[in-house]
Coordinates of C-alpha atoms in Angstrom, one line a residue:
M1 CA 9.2 38.7 -3.1
N2 CA 12.0 37.3 -5.3
F3 CA 12.4 33.7 -6.5
W4 CA 14.9 32.8 -3.7
D5 CA 12.8 34.2 -0.9
R6 CA 9.8 32.2 -2.2
A7 CA 11.8 29.0 -2.6
L8 CA 13.0 29.3 1.0
S9 CA 9.5 29.9 2.1
L10 CA 8.3 26.9 0.2
A11 CA 11.1 24.8 1.7
A12 CA 10.1 26.0 5.2
A13 CA 6.4 25.3 4.5
R14 CA 7.3 21.8 3.3
H15 CA 9.5 21.1 6.4
T16 CA 6.7 22.3 8.8
L17 CA 4.1 20.2 6.9
M18 CA 6.3 17.1 7.0
Q19 CA 6.9 17.5 10.7
S20 CA 3.1 17.6 11.3
L21 CA 2.6 14.5 9.1
N22 CA 5.4 12.5 10.8
A23 CA 3.8 13.4 14.2
G24 CA 0.5 11.8 12.9
E25 CA -1.4 15.0 12.8
M26 CA -3.8 16.1 10.1
S27 CA -2.6 19.4 8.7
T28 CA -3.5 22.0 6.0
C29 CA -0.9 22.8 3.4
P30 CA 0.0 26.5 3.7
C31 CA 0.6 26.7 -0.1
C32 CA -2.5 25.0 -1.6
E33 CA -4.8 24.7 1.5
Q34 CA -5.3 21.0 0.9
T35 CA -6.0 18.9 4.0
V36 CA -3.2 16.4 4.2
F37 CA -2.6 13.3 6.3
L38 CA 0.0 10.6 6.5
Y39 CA -1.9 7.3 6.2
A40 CA -0.7 4.2 7.9
R41 CA -1.6 1.3 5.6
R42 CA -1.3 -2.4 6.6
I43 CA -1.9 -5.5 4.7
T44 CA -5.2 -7.1 5.7
G45 CA -6.5 -10.7 5.4
T46 CA -8.8 -9.6 2.5
M47 CA -5.7 -8.3 0.7
V48 CA -4.0 -11.7 1.2
R49 CA -7.0 -13.5 -0.2
Q50 CA -7.1 -11.1 -3.2
L51 CA -3.4 -11.7 -3.8
A52 CA -4.0 -15.5 -3.7
Q53 CA -6.8 -15.1 -6.2
M54 CA -4.4 -13.2 -8.5
C55 CA -1.8 -16.0 -8.1
F56 CA -4.1 -18.9 -8.6
S57 CA -6.3 -17.5 -11.4
N58 CA -6.0 -19.0 -14.9
H59 CA -7.0 -15.7 -16.5
P60 CA -6.2 -12.0 -16.0
L61 CA -8.4 -10.3 -13.3
R62 CA -9.9 -6.8 -13.3
S63 CA -10.8 -5.1 -10.0
R64 CA -14.4 -6.1 -10.2
D65 CA -13.4 -9.8 -10.5
L66 CA -11.6 -9.8 -7.1
I67 CA -13.3 -10.8 -3.9
N68 CA -14.4 -7.8 -1.8
S69 CA -12.8 -5.4 -4.3
H70 CA -15.2 -2.5 -3.6
G71 CA -12.8 -1.0 -1.1
G72 CA -9.8 -1.0 -3.5
D73 CA -7.6 -2.8 -1.0
H74 CA -6.0 -4.8 -3.8
A75 CA -4.6 -1.6 -5.3
K76 CA -2.9 -0.7 -2.0
M77 CA -0.7 -3.8 -2.2
V78 CA 1.2 -1.7 -4.8
Y79 CA 2.8 0.1 -1.9
W80 CA 4.7 -3.0 -1.0
G81 CA 5.4 -4.0 -4.6
L82 CA 3.2 -7.1 -4.3
V83 CA 0.9 -6.4 -7.2
Q84 CA 0.9 -4.3 -10.4
Q85 CA -1.7 -3.3 -12.9
D86 CA -1.0 -3.6 -16.6
E87 CA -2.0 -1.1 -19.4
E88 CA -5.3 -2.9 -20.0
G89 CA -6.4 -2.6 -16.3
F90 CA -5.7 -6.2 -15.3
W91 CA -4.1 -7.0 -11.9
H92 CA -1.1 -9.3 -11.5
A93 CA 0.9 -10.6 -8.5
T94 CA 4.6 -9.6 -8.8
V95 CA 7.5 -12.0 -8.0
D96 CA 7.6 -10.4 -4.5
G97 CA 3.8 -10.9 -4.2
R98 CA 4.1 -14.6 -4.9
D99 CA 7.1 -14.9 -2.5
F100 CA 5.0 -13.1 0.2
L101 CA 2.0 -15.4 -0.5
Y102 CA 4.2 -18.5 -0.3
D103 CA 5.7 -17.3 2.9
R104 CA 9.2 -16.9 1.5
I105 CA 9.6 -13.2 2.4
D106 CA 8.3 -10.8 5.0
V107 CA 7.3 -7.2 4.2
P108 CA 7.2 -4.0 6.3
E109 CA 4.2 -4.0 8.6
V110 CA 3.2 -0.5 7.8
A111 CA 3.5 1.7 4.7
Y112 CA 3.1 5.4 5.5
V113 CA 1.4 7.0 2.5
Y114 CA 1.1 10.6 1.6
N115 CA -0.6 11.7 -1.7
R116 CA -0.6 8.0 -2.9
K117 CA 3.1 7.6 -2.5
V118 CA 5.0 5.8 0.2
V119 CA 6.9 8.2 2.4
R120 CA 8.5 5.5 4.6
F121 CA 8.0 2.0 5.9
S122 CA 7.9 0.8 9.5
D123 CA 11.0 -1.1 10.8
E124 CA 8.8 -4.0 11.9
H125 CA 8.1 -6.8 9.3
V126 CA 5.2 -9.3 9.0
S127 CA 4.7 -12.6 7.2
V128 CA 1.6 -13.7 5.3
R129 CA 0.6 -15.9 8.2
D130 CA 0.7 -12.8 10.5
R131 CA -1.7 -11.0 8.1
M132 CA -4.2 -13.9 7.7
G133 CA -5.6 -13.6 11.2
K134 CA -7.0 -16.2 13.5
R135 CA -10.1 -17.1 11.5
F136 CA -8.2 -18.3 8.4
N137 CA -6.1 -21.4 7.9
Y138 CA -3.1 -20.7 5.7
E139 CA -2.6 -24.4 4.8
E140 CA -6.2 -24.7 3.7
M141 CA -6.0 -21.6 1.6
M142 CA -2.8 -22.8 -0.1
G143 CA -4.0 -26.3 -0.5

């Protein structure tokens, strides 16, 4: 098989795999045999509380310093550009993260993630108040 035949085969394999992922199906990559899935990620109330903790803290925060950090949800906010991690491992809210927390911007409701990269976002957008849930009082948290 020459290079061009192989390149076309890889392109066809990628196309077939992406069709499967976009349909919400778990699939196996025909090239590397890795199981792949397109994850639908949403911002949760815990993530909002962690974002608030980053914004209101007087010192840099590591993952272990954040409330309920064991699931790594704070790191998923990178998909929306709401947080970033510096070279020393400390987490910070971005300008967009602060604007989201202060209810100045909405973000896409769903980030579709493959291999830790956003493939696309949903057309629907949500506010921080939408993500807080019924059990939490936004005004109380921001007060």
